[in-house]
C-alpha positions as a printed NumPy array, in Angstrom:
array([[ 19.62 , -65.689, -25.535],
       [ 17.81 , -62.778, -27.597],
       [ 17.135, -60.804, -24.347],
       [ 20.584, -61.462, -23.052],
       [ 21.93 , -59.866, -25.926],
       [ 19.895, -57.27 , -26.203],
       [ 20.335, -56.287, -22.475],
       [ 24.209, -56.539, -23.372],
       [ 23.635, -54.229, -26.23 ],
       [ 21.86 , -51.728, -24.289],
       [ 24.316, -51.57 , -21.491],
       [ 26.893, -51.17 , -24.288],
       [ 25.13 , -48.263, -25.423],
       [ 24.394, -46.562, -22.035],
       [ 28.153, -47.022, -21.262],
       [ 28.95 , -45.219, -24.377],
       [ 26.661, -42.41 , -23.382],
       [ 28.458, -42.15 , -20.121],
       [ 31.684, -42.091, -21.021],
       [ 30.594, -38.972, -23.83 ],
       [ 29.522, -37.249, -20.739],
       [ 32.579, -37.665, -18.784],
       [ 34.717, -36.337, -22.081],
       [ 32.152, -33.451, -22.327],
       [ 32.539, -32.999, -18.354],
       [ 36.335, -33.056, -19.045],
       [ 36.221, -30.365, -21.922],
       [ 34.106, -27.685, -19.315],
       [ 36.485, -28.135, -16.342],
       [ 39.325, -27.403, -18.857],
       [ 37.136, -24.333, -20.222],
       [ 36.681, -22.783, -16.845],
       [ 40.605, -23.321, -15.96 ],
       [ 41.913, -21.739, -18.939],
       [ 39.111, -18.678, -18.345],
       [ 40.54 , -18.035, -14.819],
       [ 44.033, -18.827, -16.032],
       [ 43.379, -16.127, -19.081],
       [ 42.029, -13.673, -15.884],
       [ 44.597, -13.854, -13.909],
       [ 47.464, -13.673, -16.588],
       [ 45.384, -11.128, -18.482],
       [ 45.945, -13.582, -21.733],
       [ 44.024, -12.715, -25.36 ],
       [ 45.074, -15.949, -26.538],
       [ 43.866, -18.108, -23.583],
       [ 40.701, -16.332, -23.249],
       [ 40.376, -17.009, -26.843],
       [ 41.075, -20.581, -26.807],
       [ 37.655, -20.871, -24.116],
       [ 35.596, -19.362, -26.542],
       [ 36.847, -21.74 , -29.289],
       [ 35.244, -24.603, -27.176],
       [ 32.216, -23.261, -26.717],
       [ 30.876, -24.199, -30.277],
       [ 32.156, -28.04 , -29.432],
       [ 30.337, -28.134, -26.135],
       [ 27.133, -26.881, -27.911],
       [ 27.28 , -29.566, -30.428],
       [ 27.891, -32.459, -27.592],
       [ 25.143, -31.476, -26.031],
       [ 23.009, -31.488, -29.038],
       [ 24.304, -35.015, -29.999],
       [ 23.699, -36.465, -26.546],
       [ 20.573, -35.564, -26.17 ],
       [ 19.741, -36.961, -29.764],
       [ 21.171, -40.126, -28.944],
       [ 19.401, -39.941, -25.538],
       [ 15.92 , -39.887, -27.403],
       [ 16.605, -43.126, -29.774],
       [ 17.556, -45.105, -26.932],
       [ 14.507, -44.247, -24.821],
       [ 12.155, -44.612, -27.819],
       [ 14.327, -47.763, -28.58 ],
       [ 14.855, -49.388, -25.525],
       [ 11.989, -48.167, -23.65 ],
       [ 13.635, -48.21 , -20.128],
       [ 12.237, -48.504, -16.872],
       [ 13.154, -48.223, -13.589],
       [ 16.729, -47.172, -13.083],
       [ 17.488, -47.554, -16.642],
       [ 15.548, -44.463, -17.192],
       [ 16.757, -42.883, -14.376],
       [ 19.998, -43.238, -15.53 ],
       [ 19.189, -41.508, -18.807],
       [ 17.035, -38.788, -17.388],
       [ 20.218, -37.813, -15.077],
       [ 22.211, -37.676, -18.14 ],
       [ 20.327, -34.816, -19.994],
       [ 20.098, -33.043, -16.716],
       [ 23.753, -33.582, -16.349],
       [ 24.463, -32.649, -20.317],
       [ 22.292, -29.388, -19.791],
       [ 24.419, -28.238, -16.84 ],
       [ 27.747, -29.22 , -18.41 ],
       [ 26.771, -26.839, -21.215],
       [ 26.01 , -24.228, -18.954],
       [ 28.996, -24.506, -16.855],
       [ 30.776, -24.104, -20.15 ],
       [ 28.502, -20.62 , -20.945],
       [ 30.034, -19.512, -17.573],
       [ 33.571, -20.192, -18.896],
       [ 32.942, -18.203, -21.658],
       [ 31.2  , -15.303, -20.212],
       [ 34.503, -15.018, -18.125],
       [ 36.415, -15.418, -21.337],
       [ 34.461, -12.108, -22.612],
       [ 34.892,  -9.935, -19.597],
       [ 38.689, -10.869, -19.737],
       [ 38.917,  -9.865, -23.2  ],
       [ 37.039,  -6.515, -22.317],
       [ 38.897,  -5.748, -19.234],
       [ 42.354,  -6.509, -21.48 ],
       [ 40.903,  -3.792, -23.843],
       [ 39.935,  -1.134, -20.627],
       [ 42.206,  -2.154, -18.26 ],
       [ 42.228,  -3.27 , -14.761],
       [ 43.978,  -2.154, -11.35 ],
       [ 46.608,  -4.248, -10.031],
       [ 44.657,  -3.518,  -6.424],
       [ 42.274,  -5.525,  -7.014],
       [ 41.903,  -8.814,  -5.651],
       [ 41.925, -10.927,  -8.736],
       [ 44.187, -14.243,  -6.556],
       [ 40.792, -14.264,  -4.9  ],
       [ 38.98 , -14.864,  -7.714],
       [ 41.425, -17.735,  -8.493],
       [ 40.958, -19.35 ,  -4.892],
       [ 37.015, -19.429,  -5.907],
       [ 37.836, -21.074,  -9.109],
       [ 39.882, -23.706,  -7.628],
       [ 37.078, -24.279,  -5.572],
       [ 34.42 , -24.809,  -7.902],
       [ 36.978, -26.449, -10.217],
       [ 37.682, -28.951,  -7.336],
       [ 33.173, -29.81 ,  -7.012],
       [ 32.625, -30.222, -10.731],
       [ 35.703, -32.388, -10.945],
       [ 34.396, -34.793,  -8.006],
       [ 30.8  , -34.332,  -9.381],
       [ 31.999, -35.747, -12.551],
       [ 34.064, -38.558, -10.836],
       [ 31.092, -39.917,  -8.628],
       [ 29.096, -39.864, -12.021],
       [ 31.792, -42.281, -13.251],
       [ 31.123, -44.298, -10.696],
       [ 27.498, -43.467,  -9.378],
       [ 28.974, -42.681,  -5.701],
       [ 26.392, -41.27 ,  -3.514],
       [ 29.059, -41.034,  -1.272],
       [ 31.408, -38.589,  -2.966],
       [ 27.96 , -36.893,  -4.748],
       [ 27.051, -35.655,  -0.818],
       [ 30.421, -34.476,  -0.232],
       [ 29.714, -32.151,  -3.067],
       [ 26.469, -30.88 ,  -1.723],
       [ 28.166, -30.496,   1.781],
       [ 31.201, -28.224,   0.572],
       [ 28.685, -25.927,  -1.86 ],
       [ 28.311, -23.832,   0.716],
       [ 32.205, -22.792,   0.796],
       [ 31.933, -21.155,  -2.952],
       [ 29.034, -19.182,  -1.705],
       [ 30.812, -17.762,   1.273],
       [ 33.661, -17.515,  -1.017],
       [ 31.64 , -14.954,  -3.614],
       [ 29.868, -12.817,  -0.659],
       [ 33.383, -11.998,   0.866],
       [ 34.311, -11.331,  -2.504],
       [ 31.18 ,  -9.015,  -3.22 ],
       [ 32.569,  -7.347,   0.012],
       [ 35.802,  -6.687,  -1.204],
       [ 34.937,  -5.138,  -4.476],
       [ 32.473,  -3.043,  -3.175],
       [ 34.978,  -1.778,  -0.609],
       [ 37.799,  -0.993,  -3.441],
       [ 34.547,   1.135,  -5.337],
       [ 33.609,   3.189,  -2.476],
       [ 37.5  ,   3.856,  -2.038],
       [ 38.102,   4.434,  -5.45 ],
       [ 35.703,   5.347,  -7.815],
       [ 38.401,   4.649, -11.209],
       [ 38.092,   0.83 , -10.194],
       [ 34.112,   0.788, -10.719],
       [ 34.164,  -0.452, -14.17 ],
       [ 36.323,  -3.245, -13.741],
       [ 35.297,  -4.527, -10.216],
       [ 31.878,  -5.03 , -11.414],
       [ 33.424,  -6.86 , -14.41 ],
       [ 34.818,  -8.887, -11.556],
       [ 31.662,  -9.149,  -9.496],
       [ 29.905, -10.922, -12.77 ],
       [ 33.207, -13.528, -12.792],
       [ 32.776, -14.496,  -9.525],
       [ 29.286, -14.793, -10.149],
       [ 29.985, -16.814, -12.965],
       [ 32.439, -19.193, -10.937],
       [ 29.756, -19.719,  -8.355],
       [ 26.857, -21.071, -10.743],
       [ 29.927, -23.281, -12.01 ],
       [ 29.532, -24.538,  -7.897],
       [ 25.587, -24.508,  -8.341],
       [ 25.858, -26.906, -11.756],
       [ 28.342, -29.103,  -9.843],
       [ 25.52 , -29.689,  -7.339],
       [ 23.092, -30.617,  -9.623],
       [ 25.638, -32.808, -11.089],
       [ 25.635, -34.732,  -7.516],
       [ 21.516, -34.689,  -7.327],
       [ 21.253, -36.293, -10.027],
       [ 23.647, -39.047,  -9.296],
       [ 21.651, -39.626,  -5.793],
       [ 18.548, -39.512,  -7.688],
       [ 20.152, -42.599, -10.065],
       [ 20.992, -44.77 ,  -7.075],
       [ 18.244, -43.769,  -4.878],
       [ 15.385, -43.305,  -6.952],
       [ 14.482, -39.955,  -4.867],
       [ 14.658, -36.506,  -6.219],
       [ 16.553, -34.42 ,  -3.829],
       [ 16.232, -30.781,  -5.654],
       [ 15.516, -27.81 ,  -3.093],
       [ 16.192, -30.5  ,  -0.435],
       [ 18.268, -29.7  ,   2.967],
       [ 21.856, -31.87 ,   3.212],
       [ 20.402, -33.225,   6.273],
       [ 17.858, -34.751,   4.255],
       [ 19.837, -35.789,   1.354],
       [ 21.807, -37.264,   4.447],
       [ 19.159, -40.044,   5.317],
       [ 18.421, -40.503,   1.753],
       [ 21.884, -41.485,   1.276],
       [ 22.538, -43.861,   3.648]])
């Protein structure tokens, strides 16, 4: 009876944990929406409202990861117990990041409001990338809900569309410099958005790694999909 309630307890507390990730998780994608929404309407006040978040994602992350370290020294888990926990603070620490990238878009909107920007440029583009990446850490963040290898390869399969997304975005604002010199400034304000939206992409994958390495017990990092593939099924 006292290890059945003590196993109880623990799951109690591990689903607890989770569902503080998901409303962290939640939080980001909403950080990087606004930032491209504040981009594309040119908005002070939106772009402002990302960087008010950014002190409450901080201090999640903190407070996870504290909570992270009683349980282990606690609980002592084992086997996929701990997995399940290590995933976590890998998944915490890219959360955060992914809401550093929302605010380093944040910035360069509020300096290009201040310098200005050319209507020429291609900043709908920018907003197809978002969607994209907005679209991988959303169904990251869903198979984490439910530990779906599944849905977590289908994330490592469609990373590669962000990355061809940013190169023939790289293309296009290097062809609007050489064209016209006045739009240097703020095209390679653009280049480091886009930049920005595709580590959102990267963090998303590393969201689904860790959910195969929960399940699976195998560490896919710096492993082909083909691989990751034949671990999954």
């Amino acid at each position: 009876m006292v290890d059945k309630h003590l196993s109880t307890q623990f799951d109690a507390e591990l689903s607890g944990i989770s569902s503080r990730v998901l409303e962290m998780g939640g939080i980001v994608e909403s950080q990087v929406a606004q930032a491209i929404q504040a981009l594309l309407q040119l908005s002070q006040e939106t772009a402002t409202q990302v960087l008010r978040q950014e002190e409450r994602v901080n201090q999640m992350e903190v407070e996870i990861d504290r909570d992270l370290s009683a349980i282990i020294a606690r609980r002592q888990p084992t086997a996929r117990d701990l997995r399940l926990l290590i995933a976590v603070s890998r998944t915490i620490a890219n959360l955060e990041r992914v809401g550093d990238e929302a605010a380093r878009i944040a910035r360069t909107v509020q300096r290009l409001i201040s310098t200005g920007v050319s209507s020429r440029l291609p900043l709908a583009d920018l907003g197809f990338e978002s969607d994209l990446a907005i679209q991988q850490l959303r169904k990251a963040l869903d198979a984490f809900a439910r530990l779906d290898t599944a849905k977590a390869l289908e994330v490592l399969k469609q990373d590669d569309q962000i990355d061809q997304e940013f190169d023939g975005l790289l293309r296009k604002l290097i062809t609007y410099m050489m064209e016209d010199p006045r739009t240097i400034s703020s095209s390679i304000d653009l280049v480091f958005v886009a930049k920005a939206i595709e580590r959102v992409g990267d963090h998303a994958k590393n969201l689904a790694e860790a959910i195969i390495y929960v399940v699976k017990g195998t560490d896919v990092r710096h492993t082909s999909v083909a691989a990751v593939e034949n671990v999954v099924r």
